[in-house]
Coordinates of C-alpha atoms in Angstrom, one line a residue:
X20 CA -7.0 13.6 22.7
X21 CA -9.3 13.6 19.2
X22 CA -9.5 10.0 17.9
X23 CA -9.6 9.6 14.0
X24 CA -13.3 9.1 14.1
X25 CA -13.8 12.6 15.8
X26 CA -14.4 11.6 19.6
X27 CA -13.1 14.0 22.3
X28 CA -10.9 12.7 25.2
X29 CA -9.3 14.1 28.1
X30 CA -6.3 12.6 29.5
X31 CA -5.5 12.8 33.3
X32 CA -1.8 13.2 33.3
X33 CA -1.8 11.8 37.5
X34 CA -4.3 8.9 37.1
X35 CA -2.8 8.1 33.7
X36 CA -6.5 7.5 32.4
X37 CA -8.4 9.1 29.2
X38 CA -12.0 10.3 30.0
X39 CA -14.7 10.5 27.0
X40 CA -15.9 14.4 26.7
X41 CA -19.1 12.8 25.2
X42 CA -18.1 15.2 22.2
X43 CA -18.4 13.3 18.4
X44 CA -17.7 15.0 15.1
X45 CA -20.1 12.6 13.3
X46 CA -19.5 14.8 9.6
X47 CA -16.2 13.8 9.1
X48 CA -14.6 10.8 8.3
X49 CA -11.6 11.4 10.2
X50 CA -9.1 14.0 11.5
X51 CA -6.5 14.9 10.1
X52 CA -5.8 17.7 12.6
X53 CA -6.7 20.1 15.3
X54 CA -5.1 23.6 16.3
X55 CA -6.1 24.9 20.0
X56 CA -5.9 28.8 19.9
X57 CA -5.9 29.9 23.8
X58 CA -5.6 33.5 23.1
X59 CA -8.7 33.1 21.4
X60 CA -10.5 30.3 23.1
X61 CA -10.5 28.6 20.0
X62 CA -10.1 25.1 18.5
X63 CA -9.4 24.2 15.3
X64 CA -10.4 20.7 13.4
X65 CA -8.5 19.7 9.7
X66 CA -11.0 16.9 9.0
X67 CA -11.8 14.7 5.9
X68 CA -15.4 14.4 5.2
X69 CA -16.7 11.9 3.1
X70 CA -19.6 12.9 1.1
X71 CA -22.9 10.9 0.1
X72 CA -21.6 10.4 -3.8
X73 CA -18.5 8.6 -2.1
X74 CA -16.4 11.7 -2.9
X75 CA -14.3 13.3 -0.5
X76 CA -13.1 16.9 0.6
X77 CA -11.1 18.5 3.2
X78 CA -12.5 21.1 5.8
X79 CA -11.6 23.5 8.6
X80 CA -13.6 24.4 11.1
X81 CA -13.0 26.3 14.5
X82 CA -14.9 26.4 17.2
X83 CA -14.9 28.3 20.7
X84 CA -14.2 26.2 23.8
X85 CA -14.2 25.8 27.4
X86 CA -12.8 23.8 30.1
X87 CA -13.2 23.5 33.5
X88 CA -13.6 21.0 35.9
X89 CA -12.3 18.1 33.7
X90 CA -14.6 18.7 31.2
X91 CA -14.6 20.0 27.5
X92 CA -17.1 22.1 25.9
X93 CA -17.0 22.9 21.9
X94 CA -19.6 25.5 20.4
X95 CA -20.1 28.2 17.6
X96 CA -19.4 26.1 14.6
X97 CA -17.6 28.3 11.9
X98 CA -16.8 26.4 8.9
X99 CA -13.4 28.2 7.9
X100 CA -12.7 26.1 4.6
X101 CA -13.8 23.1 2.4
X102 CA -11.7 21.8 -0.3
X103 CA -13.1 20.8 -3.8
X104 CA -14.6 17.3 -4.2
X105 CA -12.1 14.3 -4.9
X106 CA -13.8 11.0 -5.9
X107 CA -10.5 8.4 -6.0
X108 CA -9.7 10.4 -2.3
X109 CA -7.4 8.6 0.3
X110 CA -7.3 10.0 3.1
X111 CA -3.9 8.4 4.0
X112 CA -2.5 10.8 1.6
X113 CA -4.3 14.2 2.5
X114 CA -1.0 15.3 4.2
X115 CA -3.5 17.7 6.3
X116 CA -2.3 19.5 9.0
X117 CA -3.1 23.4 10.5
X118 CA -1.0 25.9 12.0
X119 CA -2.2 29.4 12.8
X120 CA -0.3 33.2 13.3
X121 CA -1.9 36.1 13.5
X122 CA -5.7 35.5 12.4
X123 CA -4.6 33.5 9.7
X124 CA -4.8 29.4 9.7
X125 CA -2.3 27.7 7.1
X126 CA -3.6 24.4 6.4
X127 CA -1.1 21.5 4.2
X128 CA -3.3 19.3 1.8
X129 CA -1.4 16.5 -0.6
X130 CA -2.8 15.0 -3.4
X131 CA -6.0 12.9 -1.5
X132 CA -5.5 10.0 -3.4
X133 CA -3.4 6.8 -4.0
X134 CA -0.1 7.4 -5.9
X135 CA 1.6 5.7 -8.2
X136 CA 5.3 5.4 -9.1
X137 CA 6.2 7.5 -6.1
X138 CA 3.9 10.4 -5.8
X139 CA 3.1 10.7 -9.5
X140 CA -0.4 11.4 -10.4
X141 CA -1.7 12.0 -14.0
X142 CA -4.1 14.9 -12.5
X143 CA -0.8 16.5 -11.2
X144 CA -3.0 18.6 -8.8
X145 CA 0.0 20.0 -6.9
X146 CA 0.8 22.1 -10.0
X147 CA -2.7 23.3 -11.2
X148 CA -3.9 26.5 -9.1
X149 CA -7.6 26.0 -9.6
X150 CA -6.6 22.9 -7.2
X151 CA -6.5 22.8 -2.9
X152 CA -4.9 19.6 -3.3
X153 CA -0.6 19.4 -2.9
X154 CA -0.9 22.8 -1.2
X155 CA -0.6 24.9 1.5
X156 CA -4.0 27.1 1.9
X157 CA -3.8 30.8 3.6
X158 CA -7.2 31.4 5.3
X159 CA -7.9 34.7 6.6
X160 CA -9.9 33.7 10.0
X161 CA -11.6 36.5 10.0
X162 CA -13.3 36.7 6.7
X163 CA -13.0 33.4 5.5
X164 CA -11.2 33.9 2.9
X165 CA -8.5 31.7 1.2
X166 CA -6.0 31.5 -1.0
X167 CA -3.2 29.7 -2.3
X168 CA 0.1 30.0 0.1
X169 CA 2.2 27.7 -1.7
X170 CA 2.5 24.6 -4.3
X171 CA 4.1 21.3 -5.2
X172 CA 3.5 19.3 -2.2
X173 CA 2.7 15.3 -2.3
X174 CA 1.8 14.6 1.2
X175 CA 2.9 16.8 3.8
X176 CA 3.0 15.8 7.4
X177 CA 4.2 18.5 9.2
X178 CA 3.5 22.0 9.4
X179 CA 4.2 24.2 12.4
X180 CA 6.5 27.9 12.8
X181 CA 9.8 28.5 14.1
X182 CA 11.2 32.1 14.8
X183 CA 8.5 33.6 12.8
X184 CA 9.2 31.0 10.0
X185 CA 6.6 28.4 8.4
X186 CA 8.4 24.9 8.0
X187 CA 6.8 22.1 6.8
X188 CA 7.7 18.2 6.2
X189 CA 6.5 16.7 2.6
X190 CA 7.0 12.8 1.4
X191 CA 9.3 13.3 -1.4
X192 CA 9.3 11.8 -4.6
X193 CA 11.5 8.8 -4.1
X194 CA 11.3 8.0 -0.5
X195 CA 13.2 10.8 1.3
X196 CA 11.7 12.9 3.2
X197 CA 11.4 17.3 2.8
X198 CA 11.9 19.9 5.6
X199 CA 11.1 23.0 3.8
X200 CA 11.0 27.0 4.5
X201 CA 7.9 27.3 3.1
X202 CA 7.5 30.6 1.1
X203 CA 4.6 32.8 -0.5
X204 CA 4.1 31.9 -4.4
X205 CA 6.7 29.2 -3.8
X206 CA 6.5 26.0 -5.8
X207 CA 8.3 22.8 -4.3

């Protein structure tokens, strides 16, 4: 288990009983998300960090892990992916969740700040491509290197494949909820 404040937990499924891992992600201000990579010994964290000005971005890191003996150990820091600075950010509304194929993390951002009338912003960030936020983000783990997947999200909550396909869940726009296929260059 991760808390929201970035503190490790195992849970022991017999005792019924969470231990700390003495593990704390102090840089960000919560998580949103983590992605655990076994072929790779990898974890990935989707996190908000709050910066000193107040502002706030979104970030992906992984890190390589091991476990044994009831006891979790996180190392090799590799910062994947930071969003742009918001300063009016909410994190309620960061959507914010990873899913990974192939060396490739896809990470859901929404609009990282408080909506009015329904999900409408004057920024309008989902539309604008020199924007993270209301997207989904390619990242090439590899190389770092990121790029736009998709556009037109508000706040989307789910992201994960089935049978080779990425589906993800967005808030819709007057109170009903989206299960999208979602698609390269696609806007929703």
């Amino acid at each position: 288990y991760l808390s929201v404040e970035g503190n490790f937990y195992l849970f022991n499924l017999k005792a019924k009983i969470f231990t700390d891992q003495n593990i704390t992600l102090e840089h960000f201000h919560n998580v949103r998300d983590i992605k655990l990579v076994k072929s790779k010994d990898l974890i990935a964290i989707l996190g908000v960090k709050k910066n000193s000005n107040g502002c706030g971005t979104l970030k992906l890191e992984s890190y390589k892990y091991k476990f044994s003996k009831n006891k979790l150990k996180i190392f090799d820091r590799n910062e994947l992916w930071e969003s742009e600075q918001n300063c009016k950010f909410n994190s309620k509304t960061s959507g914010a969740r990873v899913e990974y194929s192939n060396n490739i993390f896809y990470v859901s951002t929404g609009i990282f700040q408080s909506p009015v009338n329904s999900g409408i912003i004057k920024e309008n960030w989902s539309q604008k491509n020199n924007s993270s936020f209301g997207k989904i983000i390619k990242i090439n783990s590899l190389t770092n290197k990121s790029e736009i997947f998709a556009k037109g999200f508000r706040n989307p909550q789910g992201l994960f494949f089935y049978k080779e396909k990425l589906l993800g869940t967005d808030h819709g726009p007057k109170g009903g909820d989206e299960i999208n296929i979602i698609k390269y260059n696609s806007n929703y």
